[in-house]
mmCIF file of C-alpha atoms in Angstrom:
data_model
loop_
_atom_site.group_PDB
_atom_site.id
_atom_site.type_symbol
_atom_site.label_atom_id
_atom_site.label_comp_id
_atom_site.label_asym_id
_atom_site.label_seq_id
_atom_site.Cartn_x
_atom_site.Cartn_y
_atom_site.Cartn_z
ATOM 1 C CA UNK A 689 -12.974 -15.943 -1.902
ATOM 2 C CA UNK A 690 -11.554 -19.113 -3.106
ATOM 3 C CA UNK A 691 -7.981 -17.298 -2.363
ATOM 4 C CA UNK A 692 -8.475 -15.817 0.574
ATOM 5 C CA UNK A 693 -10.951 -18.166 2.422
ATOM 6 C CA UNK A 694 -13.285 -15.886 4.554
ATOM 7 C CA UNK A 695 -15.672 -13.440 2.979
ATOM 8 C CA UNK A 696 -14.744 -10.599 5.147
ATOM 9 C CA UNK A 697 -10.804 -11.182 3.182
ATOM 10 C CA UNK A 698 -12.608 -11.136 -0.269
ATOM 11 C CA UNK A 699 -14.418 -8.494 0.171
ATOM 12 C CA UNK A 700 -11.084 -6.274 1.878
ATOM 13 C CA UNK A 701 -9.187 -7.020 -1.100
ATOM 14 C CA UNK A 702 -11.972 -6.242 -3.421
ATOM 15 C CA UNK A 703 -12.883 -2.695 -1.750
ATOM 16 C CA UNK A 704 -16.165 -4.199 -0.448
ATOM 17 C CA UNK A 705 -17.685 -4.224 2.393
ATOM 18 C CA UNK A 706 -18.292 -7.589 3.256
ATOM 19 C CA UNK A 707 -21.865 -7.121 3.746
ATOM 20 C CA UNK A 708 -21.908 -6.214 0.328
ATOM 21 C CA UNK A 709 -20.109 -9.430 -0.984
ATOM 22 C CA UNK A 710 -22.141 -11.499 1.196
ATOM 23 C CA UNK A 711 -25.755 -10.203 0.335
ATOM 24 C CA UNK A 712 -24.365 -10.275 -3.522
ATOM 25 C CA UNK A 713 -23.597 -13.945 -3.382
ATOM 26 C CA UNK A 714 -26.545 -14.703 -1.789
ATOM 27 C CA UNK A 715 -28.620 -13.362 -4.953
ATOM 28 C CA UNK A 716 -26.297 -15.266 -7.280
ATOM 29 C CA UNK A 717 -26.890 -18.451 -5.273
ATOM 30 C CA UNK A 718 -30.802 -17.877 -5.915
ATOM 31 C CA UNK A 719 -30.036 -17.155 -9.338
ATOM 32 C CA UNK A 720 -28.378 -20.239 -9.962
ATOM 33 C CA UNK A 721 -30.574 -22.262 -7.803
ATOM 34 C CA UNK A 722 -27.365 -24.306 -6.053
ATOM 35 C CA UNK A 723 -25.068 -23.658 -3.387
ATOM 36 C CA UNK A 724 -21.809 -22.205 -4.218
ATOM 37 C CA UNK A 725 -19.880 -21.493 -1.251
ATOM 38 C CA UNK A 726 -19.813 -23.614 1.796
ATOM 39 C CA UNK A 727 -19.937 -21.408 5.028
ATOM 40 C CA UNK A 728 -18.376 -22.580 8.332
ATOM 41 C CA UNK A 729 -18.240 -20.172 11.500
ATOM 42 C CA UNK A 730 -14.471 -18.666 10.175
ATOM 43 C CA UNK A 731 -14.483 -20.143 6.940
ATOM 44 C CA UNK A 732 -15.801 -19.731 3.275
ATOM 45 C CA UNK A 733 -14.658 -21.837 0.716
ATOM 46 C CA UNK A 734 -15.630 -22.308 -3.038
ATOM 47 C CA UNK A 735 -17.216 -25.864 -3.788
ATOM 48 C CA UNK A 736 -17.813 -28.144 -6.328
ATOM 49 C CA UNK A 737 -20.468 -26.345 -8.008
ATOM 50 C CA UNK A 738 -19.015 -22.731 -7.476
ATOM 51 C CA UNK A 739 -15.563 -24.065 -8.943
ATOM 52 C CA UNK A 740 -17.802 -24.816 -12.344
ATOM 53 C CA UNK A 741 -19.494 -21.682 -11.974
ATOM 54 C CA UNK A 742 -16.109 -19.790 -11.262
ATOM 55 C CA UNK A 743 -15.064 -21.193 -14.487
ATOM 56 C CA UNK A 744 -17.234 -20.245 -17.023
ATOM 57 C CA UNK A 745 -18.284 -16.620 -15.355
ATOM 58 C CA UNK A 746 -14.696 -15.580 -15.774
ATOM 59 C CA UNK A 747 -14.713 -15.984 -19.495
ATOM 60 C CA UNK A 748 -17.895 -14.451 -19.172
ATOM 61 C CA UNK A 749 -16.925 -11.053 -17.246
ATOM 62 C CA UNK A 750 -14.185 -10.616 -19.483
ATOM 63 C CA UNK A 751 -16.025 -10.537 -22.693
ATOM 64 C CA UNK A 752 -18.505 -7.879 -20.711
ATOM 65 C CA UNK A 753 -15.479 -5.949 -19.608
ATOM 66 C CA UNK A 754 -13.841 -5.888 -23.078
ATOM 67 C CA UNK A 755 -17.453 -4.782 -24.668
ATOM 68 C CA UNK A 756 -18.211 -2.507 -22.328
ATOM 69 C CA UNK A 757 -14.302 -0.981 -22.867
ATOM 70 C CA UNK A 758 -15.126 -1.083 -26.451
ATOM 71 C CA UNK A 759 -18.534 0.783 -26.583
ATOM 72 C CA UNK A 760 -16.974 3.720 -24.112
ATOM 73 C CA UNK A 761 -13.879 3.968 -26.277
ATOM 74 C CA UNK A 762 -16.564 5.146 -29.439
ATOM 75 C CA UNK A 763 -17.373 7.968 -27.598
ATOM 76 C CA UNK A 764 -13.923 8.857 -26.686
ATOM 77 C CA UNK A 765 -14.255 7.165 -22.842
ATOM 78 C CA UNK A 766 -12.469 4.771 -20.965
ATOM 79 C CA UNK A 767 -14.495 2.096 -18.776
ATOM 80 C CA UNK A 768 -13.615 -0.733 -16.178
ATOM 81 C CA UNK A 769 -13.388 -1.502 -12.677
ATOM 82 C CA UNK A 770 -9.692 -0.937 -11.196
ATOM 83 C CA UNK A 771 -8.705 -2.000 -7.540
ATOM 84 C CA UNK A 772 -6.010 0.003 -6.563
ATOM 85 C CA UNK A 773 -3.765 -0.898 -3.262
ATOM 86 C CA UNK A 774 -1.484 2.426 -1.358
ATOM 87 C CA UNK A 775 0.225 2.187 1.282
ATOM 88 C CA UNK A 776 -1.100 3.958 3.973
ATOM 89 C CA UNK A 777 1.267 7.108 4.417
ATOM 90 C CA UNK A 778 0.582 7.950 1.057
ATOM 91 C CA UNK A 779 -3.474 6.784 0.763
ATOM 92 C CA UNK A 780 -4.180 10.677 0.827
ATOM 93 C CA UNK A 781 -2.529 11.561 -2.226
ATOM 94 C CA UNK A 782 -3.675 8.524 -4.397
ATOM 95 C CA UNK A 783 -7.097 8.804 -3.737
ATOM 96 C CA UNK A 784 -7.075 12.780 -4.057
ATOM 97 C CA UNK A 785 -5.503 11.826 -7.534
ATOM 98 C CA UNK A 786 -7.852 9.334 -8.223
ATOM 99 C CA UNK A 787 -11.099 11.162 -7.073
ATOM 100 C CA UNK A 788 -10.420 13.758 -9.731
ATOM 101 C CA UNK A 789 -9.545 11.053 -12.567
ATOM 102 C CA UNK A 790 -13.087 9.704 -11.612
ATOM 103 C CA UNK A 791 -14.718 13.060 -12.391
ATOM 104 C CA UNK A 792 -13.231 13.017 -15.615
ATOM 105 C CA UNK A 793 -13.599 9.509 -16.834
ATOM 106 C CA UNK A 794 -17.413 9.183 -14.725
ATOM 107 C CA UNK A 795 -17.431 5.473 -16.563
ATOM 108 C CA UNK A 796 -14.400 4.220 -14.341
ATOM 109 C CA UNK A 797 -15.322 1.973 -11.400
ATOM 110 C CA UNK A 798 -11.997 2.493 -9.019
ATOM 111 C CA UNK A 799 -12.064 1.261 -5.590
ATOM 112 C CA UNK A 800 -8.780 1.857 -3.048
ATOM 113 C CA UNK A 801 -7.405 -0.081 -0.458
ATOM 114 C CA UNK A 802 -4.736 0.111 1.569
ATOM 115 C CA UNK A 803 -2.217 -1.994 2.262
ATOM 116 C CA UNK A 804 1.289 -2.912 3.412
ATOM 117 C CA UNK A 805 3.835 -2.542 0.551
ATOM 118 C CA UNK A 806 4.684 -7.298 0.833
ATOM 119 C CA UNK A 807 0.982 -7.533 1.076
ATOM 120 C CA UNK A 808 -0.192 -4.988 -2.048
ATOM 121 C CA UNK A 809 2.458 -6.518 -4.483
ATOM 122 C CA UNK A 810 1.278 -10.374 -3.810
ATOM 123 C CA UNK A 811 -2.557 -8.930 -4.181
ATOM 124 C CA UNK A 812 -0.963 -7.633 -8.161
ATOM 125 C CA UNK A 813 0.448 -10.697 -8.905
ATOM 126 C CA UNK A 814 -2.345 -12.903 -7.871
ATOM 127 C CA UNK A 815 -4.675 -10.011 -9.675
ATOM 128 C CA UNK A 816 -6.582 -9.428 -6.834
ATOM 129 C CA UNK A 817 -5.374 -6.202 -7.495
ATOM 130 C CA UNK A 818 -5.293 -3.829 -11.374
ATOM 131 C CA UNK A 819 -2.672 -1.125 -9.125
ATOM 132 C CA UNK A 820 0.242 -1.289 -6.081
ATOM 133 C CA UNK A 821 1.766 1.789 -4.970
ATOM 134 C CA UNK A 822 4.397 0.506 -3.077
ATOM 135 C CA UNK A 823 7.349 1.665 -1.259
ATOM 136 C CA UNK A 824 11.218 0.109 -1.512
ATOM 137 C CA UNK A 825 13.722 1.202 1.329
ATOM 138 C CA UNK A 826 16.540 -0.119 -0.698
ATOM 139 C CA UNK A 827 16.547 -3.353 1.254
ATOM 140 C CA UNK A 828 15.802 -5.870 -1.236
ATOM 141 C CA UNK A 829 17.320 -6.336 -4.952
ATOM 142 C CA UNK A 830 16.381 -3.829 -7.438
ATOM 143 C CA UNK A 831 14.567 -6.384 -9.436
ATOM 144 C CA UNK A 832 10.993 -5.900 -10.575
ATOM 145 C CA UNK A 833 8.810 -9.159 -10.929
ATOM 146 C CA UNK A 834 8.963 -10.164 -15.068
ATOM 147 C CA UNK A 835 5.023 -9.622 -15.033
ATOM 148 C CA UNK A 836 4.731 -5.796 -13.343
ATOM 149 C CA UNK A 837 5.277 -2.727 -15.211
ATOM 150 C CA UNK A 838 7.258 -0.289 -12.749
ATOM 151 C CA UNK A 839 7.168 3.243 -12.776
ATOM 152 C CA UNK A 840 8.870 5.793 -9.711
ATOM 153 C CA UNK A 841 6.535 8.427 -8.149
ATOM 154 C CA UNK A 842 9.125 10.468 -5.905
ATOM 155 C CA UNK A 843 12.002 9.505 -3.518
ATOM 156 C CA UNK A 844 12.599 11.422 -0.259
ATOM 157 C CA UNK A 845 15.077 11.015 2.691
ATOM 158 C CA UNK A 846 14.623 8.555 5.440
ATOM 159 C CA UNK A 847 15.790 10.268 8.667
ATOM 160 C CA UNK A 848 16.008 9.440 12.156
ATOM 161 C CA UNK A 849 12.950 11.263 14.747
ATOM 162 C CA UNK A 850 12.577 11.967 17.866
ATOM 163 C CA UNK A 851 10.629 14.277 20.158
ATOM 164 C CA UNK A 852 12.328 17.502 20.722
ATOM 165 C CA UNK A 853 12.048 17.109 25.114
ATOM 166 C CA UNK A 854 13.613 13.514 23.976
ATOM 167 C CA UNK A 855 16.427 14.562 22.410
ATOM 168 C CA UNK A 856 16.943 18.098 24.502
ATOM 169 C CA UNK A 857 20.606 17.277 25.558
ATOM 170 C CA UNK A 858 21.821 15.826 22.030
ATOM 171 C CA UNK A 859 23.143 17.295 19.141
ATOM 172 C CA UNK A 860 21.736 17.942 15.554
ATOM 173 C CA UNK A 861 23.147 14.849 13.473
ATOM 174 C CA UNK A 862 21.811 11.084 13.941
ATOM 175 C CA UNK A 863 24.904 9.507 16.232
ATOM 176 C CA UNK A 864 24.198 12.070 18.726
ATOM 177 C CA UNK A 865 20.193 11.399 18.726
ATOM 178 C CA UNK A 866 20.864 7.615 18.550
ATOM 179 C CA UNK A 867 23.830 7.965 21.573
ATOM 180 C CA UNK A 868 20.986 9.774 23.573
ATOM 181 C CA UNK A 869 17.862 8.421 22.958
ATOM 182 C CA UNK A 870 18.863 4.008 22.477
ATOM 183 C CA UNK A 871 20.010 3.336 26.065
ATOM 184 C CA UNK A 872 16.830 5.512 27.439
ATOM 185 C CA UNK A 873 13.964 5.389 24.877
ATOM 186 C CA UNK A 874 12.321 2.432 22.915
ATOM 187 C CA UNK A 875 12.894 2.140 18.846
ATOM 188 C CA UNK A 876 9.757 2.151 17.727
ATOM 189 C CA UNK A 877 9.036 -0.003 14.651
ATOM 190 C CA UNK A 878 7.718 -1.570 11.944
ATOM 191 C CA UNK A 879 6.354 -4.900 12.577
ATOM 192 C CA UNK A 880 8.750 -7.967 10.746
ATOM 193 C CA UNK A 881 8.173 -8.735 7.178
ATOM 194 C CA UNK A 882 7.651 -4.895 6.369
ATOM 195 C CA UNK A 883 10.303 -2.645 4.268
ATOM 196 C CA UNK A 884 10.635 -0.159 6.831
ATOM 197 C CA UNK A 885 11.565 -2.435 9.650
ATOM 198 C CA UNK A 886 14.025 -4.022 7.413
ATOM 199 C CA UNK A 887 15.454 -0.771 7.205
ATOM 200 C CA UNK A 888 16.164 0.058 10.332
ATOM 201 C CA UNK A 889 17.492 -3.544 11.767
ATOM 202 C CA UNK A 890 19.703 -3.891 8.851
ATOM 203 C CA UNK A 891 20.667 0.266 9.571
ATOM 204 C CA UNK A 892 21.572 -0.781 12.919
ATOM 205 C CA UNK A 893 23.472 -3.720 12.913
ATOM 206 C CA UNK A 894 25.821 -2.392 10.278
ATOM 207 C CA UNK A 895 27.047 0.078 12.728
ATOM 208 C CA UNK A 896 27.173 -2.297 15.425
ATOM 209 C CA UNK A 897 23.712 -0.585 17.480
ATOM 210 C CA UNK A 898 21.109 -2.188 19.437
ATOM 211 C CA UNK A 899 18.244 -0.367 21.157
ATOM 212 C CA UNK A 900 17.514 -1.162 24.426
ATOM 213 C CA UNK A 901 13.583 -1.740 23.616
ATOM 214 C CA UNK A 902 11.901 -2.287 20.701
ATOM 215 C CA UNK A 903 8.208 -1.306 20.437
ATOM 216 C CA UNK A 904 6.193 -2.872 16.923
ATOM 217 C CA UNK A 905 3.790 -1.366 15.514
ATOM 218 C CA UNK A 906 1.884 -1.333 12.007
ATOM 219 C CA UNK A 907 1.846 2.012 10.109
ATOM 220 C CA UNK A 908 4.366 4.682 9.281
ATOM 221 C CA UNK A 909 1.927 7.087 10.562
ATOM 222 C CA UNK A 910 1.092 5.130 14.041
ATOM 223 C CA UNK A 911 5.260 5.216 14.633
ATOM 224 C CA UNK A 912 5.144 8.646 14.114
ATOM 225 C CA UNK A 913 2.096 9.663 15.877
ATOM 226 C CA UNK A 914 4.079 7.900 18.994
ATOM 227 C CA UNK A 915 7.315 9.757 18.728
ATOM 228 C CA UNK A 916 5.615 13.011 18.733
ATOM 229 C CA UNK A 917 4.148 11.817 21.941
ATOM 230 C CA UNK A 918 7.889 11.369 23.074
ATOM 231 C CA UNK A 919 7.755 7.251 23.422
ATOM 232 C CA UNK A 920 10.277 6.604 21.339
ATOM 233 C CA UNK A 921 12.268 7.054 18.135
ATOM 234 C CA UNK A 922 11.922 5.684 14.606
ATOM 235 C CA UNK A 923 13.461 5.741 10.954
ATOM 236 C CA UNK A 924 10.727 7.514 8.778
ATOM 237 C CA UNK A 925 10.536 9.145 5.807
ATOM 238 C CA UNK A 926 11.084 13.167 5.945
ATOM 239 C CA UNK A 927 7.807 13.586 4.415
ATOM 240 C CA UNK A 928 5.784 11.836 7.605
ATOM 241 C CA UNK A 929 7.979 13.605 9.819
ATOM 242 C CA UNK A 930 7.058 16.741 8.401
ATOM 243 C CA UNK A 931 3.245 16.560 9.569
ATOM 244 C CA UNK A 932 4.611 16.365 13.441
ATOM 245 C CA UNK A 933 5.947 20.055 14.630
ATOM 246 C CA UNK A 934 6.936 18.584 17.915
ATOM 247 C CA UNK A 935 9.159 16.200 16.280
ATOM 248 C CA UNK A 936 12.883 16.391 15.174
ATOM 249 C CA UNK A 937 14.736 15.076 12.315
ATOM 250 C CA UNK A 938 18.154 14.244 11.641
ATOM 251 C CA UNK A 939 19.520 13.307 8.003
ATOM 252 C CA UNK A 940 21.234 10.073 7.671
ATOM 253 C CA UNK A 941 24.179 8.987 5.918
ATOM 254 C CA UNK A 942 23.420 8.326 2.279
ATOM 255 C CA UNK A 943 22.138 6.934 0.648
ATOM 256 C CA UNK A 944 19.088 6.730 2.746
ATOM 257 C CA UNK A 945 15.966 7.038 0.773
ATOM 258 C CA UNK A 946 13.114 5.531 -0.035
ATOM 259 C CA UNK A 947 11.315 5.309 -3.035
ATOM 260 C CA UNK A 948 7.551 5.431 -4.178
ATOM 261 C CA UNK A 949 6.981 3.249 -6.960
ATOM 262 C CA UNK A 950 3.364 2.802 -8.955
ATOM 263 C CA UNK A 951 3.265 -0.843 -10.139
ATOM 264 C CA UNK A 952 0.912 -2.909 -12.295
ATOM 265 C CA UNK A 953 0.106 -6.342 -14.437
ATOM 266 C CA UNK A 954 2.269 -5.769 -18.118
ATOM 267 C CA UNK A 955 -0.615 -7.869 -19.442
ATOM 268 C CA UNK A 956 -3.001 -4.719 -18.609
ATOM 269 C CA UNK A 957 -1.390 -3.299 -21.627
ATOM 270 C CA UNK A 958 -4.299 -2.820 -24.613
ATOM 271 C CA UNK A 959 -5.524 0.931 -25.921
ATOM 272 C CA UNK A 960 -7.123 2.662 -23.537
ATOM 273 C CA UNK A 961 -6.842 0.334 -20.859
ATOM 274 C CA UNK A 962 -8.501 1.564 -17.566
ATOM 275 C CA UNK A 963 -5.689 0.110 -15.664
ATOM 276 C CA UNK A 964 -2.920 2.141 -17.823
ATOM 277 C CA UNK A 965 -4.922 4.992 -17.475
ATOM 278 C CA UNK A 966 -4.954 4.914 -13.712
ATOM 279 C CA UNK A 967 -0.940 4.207 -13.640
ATOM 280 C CA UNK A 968 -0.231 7.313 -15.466
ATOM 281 C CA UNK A 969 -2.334 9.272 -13.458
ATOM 282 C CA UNK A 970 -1.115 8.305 -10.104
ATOM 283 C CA UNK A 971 2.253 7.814 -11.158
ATOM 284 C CA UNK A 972 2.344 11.756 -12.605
ATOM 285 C CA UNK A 973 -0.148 13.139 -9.512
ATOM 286 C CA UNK A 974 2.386 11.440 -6.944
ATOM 287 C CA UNK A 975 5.655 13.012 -8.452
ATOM 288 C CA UNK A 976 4.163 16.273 -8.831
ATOM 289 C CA UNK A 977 2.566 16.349 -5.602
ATOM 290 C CA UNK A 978 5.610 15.310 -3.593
ATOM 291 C CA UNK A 979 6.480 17.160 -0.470
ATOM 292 C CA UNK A 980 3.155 19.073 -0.227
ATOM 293 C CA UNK A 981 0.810 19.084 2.407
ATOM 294 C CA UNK A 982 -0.727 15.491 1.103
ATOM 295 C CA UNK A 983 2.610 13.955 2.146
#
């Protein structure tokens, strides 16, 4: 709360409601007897007193954490809470993977949340976050943050789509579709600060192309939702393409592909650490899932 300022954002990066996260610092503000949080009508933020309190609970919840670790690892078990963030178009497969990792480890507390790719690897470096499984379009250095531990699920192409009426009078390869469809049909897109829209302006420009209109939107599978509708076309990944019948494909020039990566905190590291646990599950799940019908 003290990060994100609302209870409603606490409780969204937690994998609470915020109900929940209200009612349970309501019953530690009896507990203690003081205030801890002062509420406004858009606003919560950590006082005095819940700065102190903040303090010494951390030290507090770790040493629980790290006995409660210790006491399931006797019995051959692996505890914890983990927070895991997906991006949305591939939130199917990671909590398929994870549901059946709960059944066999019933002592693992794992919450998911999705999230854009920017905003799930800020929530792992500020620890909001145990898990980000992130995607990289190839538009930004190929440098992982000193304190995450990277590991690659899958890659798959990015292509150009279009609805099949939209495209009737082009050919089968992506300067036909884009000759047809840019002067007569938005480019439908990512909103700014995202991979994926990144992508496709930088795509553009280095072959000199502008679109006529450019519709934003939020969500790989919102963009392709609306050119199977026939408003527009977008750069997507083969794999969300795949879902749409009605929709069209053409391969792009390599290399053109994006990448699903499964990142975490190195300072997770320990023996049977929940968080490791969970990284090797999704990160083997993913790869060998790839291209089925959860992509």
């Amino acid at each position: 709360m003290r990060r994100y300022g609302t209870i409603a954002g606490a409780a969204t990066a937690l994998g609470y409601t915020a109900s929940a996260v209200s009612q349970q610092l309501a019953g530690l503000e009896r507990d203690t007897g003081v205030t801890l949080v002062d509420r406004g009508p858009r606003s919560a933020i950590v006082n005095a007193a819940g700065t102190e309190f903040l303090s010494a609970a951390g030290d507090v919840l770790q040493m629980l954490d790290s006995a409660r670790a210790r006491a399931a690892a006797a019995v051959g078990r692996i505890s914890g809470r983990v927070v895991v963030a997906a991006i949305p178009s591939v939130a199917p497969a990671v909590a398929a993977a994870l549901a059946r990792l709960r059944r066999e480890e019933p002592l693992l507390d794992i919450a998911l949340v999705q999230s854009s790719a920017p905003r799930a690897e800020r929530s792992l470096i500020e620890g909001v976050v145990g898990i980000a499984v992130v995607d990289d379009w190839g538009t930004r250095p190929a440098v992982v943050d000193a304190r995450l531990s990277s590991e690659s699920c899958f890659a798959e192409p990015i292509v150009l789509a279009a609805h099949r009426d939209v495209v009737a009078g082009a050919g089968d390869d992506w300067l036909s579709m884009l000759s047809e469809c840019l002067p007569h049909v938005p480019l439908l897109c990512a909103t700014e600060g995202n991979y994926s829209r990144e992508f496709a302006d930088g795509w553009l420009a280095r072959r000199g192309l502008s679109p006529r209109t450019r519709w934003e939107f939020d969500g790989l599978d919102m963009l392709a939702e609306l050119v199977a509708l026939a408003h527009g076309v977008a750069f997507l990944p083969a794999s969300v393409v795949r879902r749409y019948p009605a929709t069209v494909q053409a391969a792009l020039p390599a290399p053109s592909t994006r990448t699903v990566n499964c990142l975490r905190r190195r300072d997770a590291d320990g023996p049977r650490s929940a968080i490791i646990r969970c990284a090797q599950t999704l990160t083997a799940e993913l790869a060998s899932t790839a291209g089925s019908r959860l992509f």
